[in-house]
mmCIF file of C-alpha atoms in Angstrom:
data_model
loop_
_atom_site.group_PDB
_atom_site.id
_atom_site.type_symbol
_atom_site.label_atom_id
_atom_site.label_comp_id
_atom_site.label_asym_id
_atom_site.label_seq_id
_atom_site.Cartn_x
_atom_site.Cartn_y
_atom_site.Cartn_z
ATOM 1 C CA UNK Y 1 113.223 55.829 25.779
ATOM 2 C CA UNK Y 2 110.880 53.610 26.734
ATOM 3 C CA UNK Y 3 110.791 53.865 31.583
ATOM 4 C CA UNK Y 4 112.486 56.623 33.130
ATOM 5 C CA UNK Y 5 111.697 56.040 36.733
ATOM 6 C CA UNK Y 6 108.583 55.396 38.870
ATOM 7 C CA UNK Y 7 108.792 59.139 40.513
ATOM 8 C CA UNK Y 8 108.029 60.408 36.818
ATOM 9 C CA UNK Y 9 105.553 57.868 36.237
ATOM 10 C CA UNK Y 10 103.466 58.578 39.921
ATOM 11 C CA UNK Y 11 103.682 62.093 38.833
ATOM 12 C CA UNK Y 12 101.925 61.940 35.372
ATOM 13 C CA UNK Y 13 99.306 59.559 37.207
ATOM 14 C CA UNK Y 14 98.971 62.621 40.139
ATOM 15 C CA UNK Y 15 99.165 65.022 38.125
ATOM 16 C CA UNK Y 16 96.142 63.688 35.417
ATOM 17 C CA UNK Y 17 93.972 63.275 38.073
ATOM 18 C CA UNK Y 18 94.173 66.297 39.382
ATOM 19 C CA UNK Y 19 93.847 68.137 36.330
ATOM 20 C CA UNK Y 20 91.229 65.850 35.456
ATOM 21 C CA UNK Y 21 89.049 66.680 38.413
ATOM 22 C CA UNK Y 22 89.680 70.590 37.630
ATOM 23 C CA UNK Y 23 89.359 70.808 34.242
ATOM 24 C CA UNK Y 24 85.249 69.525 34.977
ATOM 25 C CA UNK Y 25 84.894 71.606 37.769
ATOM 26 C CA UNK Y 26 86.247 74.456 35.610
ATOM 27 C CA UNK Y 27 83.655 73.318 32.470
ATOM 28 C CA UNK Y 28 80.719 72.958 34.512
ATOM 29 C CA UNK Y 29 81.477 76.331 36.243
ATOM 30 C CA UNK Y 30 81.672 78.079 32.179
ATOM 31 C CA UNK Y 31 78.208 76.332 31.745
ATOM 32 C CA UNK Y 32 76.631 74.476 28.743
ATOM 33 C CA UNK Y 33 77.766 76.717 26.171
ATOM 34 C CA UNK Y 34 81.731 75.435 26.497
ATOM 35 C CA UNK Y 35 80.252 71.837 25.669
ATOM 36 C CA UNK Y 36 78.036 73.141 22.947
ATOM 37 C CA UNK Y 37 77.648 72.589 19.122
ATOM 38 C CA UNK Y 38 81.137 74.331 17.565
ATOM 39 C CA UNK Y 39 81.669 77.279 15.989
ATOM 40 C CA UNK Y 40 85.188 78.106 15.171
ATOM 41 C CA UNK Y 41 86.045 80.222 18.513
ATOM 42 C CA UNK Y 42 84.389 76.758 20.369
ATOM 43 C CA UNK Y 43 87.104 74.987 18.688
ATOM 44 C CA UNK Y 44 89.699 76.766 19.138
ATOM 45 C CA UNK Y 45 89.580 76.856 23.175
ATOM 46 C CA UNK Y 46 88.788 72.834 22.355
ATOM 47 C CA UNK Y 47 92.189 72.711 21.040
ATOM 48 C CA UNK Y 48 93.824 74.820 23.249
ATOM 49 C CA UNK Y 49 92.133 72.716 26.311
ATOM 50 C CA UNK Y 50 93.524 69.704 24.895
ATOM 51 C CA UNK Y 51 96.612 70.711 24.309
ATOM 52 C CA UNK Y 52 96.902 72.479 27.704
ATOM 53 C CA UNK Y 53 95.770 69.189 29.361
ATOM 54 C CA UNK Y 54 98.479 67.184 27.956
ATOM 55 C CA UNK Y 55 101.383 69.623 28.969
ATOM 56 C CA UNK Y 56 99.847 69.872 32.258
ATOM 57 C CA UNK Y 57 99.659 65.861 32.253
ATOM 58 C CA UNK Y 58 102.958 65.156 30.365
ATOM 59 C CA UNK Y 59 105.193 68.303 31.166
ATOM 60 C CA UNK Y 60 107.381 68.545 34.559
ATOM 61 C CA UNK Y 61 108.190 72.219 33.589
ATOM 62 C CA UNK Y 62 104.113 73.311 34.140
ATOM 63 C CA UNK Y 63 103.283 73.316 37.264
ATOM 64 C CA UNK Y 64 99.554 72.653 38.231
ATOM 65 C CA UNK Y 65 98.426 76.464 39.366
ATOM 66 C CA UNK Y 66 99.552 77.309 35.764
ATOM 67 C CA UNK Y 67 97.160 74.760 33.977
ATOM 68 C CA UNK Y 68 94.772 75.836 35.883
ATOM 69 C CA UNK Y 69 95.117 79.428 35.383
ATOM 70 C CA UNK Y 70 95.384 78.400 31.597
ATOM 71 C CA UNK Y 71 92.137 76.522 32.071
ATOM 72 C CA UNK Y 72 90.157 79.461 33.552
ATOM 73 C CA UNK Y 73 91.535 82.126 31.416
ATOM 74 C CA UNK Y 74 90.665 79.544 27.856
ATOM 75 C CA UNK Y 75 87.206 79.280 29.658
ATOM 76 C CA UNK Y 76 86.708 82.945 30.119
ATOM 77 C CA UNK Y 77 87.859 83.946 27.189
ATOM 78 C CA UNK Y 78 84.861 81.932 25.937
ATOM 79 C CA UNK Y 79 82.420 83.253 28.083
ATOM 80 C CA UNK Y 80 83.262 86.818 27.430
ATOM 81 C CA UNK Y 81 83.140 86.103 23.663
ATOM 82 C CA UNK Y 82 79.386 84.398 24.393
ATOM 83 C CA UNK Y 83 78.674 87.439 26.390
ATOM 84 C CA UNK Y 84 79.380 89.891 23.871
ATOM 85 C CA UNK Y 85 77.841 88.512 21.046
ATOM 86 C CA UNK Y 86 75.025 88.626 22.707
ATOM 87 C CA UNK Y 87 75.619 92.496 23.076
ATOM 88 C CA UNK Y 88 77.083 93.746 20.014
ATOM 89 C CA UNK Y 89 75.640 92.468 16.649
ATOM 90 C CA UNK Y 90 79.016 93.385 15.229
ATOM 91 C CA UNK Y 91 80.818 90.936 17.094
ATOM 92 C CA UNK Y 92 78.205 87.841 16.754
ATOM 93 C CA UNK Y 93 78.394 88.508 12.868
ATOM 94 C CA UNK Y 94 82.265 88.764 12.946
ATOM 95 C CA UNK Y 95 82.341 85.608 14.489
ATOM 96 C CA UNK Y 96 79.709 83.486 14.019
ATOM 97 C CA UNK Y 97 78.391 82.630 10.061
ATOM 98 C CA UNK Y 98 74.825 82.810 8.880
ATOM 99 C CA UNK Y 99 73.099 79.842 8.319
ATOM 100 C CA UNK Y 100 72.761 79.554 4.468
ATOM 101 C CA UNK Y 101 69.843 78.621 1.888
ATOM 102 C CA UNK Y 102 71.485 75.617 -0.156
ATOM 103 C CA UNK Y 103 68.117 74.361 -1.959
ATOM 104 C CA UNK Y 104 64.388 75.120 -2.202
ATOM 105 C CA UNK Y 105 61.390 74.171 -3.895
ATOM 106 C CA UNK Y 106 62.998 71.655 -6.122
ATOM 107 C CA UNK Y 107 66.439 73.903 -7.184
ATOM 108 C CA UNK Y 108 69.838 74.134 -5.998
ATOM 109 C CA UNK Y 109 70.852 77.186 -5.193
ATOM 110 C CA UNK Y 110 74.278 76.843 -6.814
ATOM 111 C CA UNK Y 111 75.957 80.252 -5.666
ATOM 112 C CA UNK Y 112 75.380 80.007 -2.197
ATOM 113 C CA UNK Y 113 76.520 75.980 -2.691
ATOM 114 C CA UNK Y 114 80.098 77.453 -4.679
ATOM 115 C CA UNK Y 115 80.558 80.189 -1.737
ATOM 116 C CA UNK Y 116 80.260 77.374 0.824
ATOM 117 C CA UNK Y 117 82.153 74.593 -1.158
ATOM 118 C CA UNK Y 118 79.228 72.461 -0.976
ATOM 119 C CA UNK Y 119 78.556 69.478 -3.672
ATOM 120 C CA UNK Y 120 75.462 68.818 -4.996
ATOM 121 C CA UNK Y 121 76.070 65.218 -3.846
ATOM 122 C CA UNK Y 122 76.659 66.497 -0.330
ATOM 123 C CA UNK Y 123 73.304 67.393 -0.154
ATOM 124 C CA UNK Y 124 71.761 64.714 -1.795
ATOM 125 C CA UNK Y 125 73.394 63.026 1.081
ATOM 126 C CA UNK Y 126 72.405 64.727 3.388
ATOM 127 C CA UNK Y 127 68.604 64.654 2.026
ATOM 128 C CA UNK Y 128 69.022 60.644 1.916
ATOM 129 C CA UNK Y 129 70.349 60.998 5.349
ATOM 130 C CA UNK Y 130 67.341 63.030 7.127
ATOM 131 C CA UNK Y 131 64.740 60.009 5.274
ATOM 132 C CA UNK Y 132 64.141 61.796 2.249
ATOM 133 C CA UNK Y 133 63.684 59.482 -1.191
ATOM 134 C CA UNK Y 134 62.882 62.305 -3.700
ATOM 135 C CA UNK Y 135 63.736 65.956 -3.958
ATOM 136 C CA UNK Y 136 60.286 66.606 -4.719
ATOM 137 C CA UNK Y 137 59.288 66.152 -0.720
ATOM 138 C CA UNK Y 138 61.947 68.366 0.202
ATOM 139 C CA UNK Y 139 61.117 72.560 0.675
ATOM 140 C CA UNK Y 140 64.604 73.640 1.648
ATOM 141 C CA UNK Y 141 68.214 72.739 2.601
ATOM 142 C CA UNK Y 142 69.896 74.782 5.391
ATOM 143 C CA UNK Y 143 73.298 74.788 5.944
ATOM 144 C CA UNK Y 144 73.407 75.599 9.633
ATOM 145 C CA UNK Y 145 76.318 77.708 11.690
ATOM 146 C CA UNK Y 146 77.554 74.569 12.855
ATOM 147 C CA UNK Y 147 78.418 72.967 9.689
ATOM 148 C CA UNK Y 148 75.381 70.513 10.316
ATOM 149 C CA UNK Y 149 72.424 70.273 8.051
ATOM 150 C CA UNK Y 150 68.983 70.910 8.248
ATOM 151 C CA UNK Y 151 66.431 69.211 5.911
ATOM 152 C CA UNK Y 152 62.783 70.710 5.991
ATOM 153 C CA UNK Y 153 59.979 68.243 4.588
ATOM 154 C CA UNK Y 154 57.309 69.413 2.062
ATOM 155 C CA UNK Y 155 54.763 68.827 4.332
ATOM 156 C CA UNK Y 156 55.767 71.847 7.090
ATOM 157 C CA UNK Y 157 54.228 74.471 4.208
ATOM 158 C CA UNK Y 158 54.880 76.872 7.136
ATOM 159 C CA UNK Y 159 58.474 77.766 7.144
ATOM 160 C CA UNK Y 160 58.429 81.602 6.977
ATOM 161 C CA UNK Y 161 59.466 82.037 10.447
ATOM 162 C CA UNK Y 162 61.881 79.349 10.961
ATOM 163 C CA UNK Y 163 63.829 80.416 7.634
ATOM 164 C CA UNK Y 164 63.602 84.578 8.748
ATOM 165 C CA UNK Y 165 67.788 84.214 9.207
ATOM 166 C CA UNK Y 166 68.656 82.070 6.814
ATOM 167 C CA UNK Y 167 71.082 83.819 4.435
ATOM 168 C CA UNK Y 168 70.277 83.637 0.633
ATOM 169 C CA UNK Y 169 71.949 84.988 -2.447
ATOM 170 C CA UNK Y 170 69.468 87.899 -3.252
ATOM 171 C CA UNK Y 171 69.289 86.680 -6.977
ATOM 172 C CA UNK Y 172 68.269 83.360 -6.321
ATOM 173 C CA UNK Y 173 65.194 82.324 -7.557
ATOM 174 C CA UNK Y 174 63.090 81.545 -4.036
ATOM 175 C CA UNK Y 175 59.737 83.221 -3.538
ATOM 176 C CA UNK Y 176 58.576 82.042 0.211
ATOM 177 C CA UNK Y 177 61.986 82.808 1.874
ATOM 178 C CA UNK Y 178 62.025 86.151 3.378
ATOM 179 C CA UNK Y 179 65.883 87.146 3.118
ATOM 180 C CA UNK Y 180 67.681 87.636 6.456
ATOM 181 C CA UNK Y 181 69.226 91.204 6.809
#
């Protein structure tokens, strides 16, 4: 259970190395985007790396061609799906979310908070969090596609432009947030 043999044991060592090495050449060949912010196709060929890498490292019955292979085909996978979202609107809204309007000008916009399963206290959090004392210095919340935050101050009165794809319930009641469609 606990020491097979030193042959196993120089092999795992090898064999992490090695797979090491390639799986960094293979990231920095699938550029910036593999190592980006999430979205839910981003972590799922995370996960599938990871796993990959430990039954390359840990598994005598995968040889080191197929982890690689595995490596470049998760990594192109990704690429392709980058590449056509770029190209197809269908496909980036299939996969990707919208960012979302969570509050503005002093009201929570508690629809769009319910269809994200967002707490009010979340985002008073997340208001403390960005240096914020009092709602009344805040214009909007975004939730972002990334599951981050974003917090825009009072004092930026121009955020037109910035908030042109910010999804909003079309019955909520915000007047300077032009509704993303």
């Amino acid at each position: 259970m606990w020491f097979d043999d030193w042959s196993d044991m120089w092999q795992i060592f090898v064999t992490t190395i090695i797979i090491y090495a390639a799986l960094i050449l293979i990231l920095r060949g699938a550029g910036k985007r593999s190592l980006a912010k999430l979205n839910i196709f981003d972590l799922v060929v995370t996960v599938a790396l990871g796993s990959t890498l430990a039954t390359i490292m840990l598994s005598q019955d995968t040889t080191l061609a197929e982890g690689a292979l595995a490596f470049v085909t998760l990594c192109g996978l990704q690429w392709l799906v980058a590449w056509f979202s770029l190209r197809a609107t269908w496909f980036k809204k299939f996969l990707r979310a919208e960012p979302r309007l969570l509050f503005s000008d002093g009201k929570f916009l508690d629809k769009a908070m319910r269809d994200e399963r967002i707490l009010r206290q979340e985002v008073h959090a997340e208001i403390r969090t960005h240096g914020f004392g009092d709602l009344e210095d805040v214009a909007a919340v975004v939730l972002e596609t990334n599951g981050n935050f974003s917090v825009i101050a009072k004092d930026n009165a121009k955020t037109r432009s910035a908030m042109e794809s910010v999804r909003r319930d079309p019955l909520d009641p915000v007047d300077d947030v032009k509704p993303a469609r």
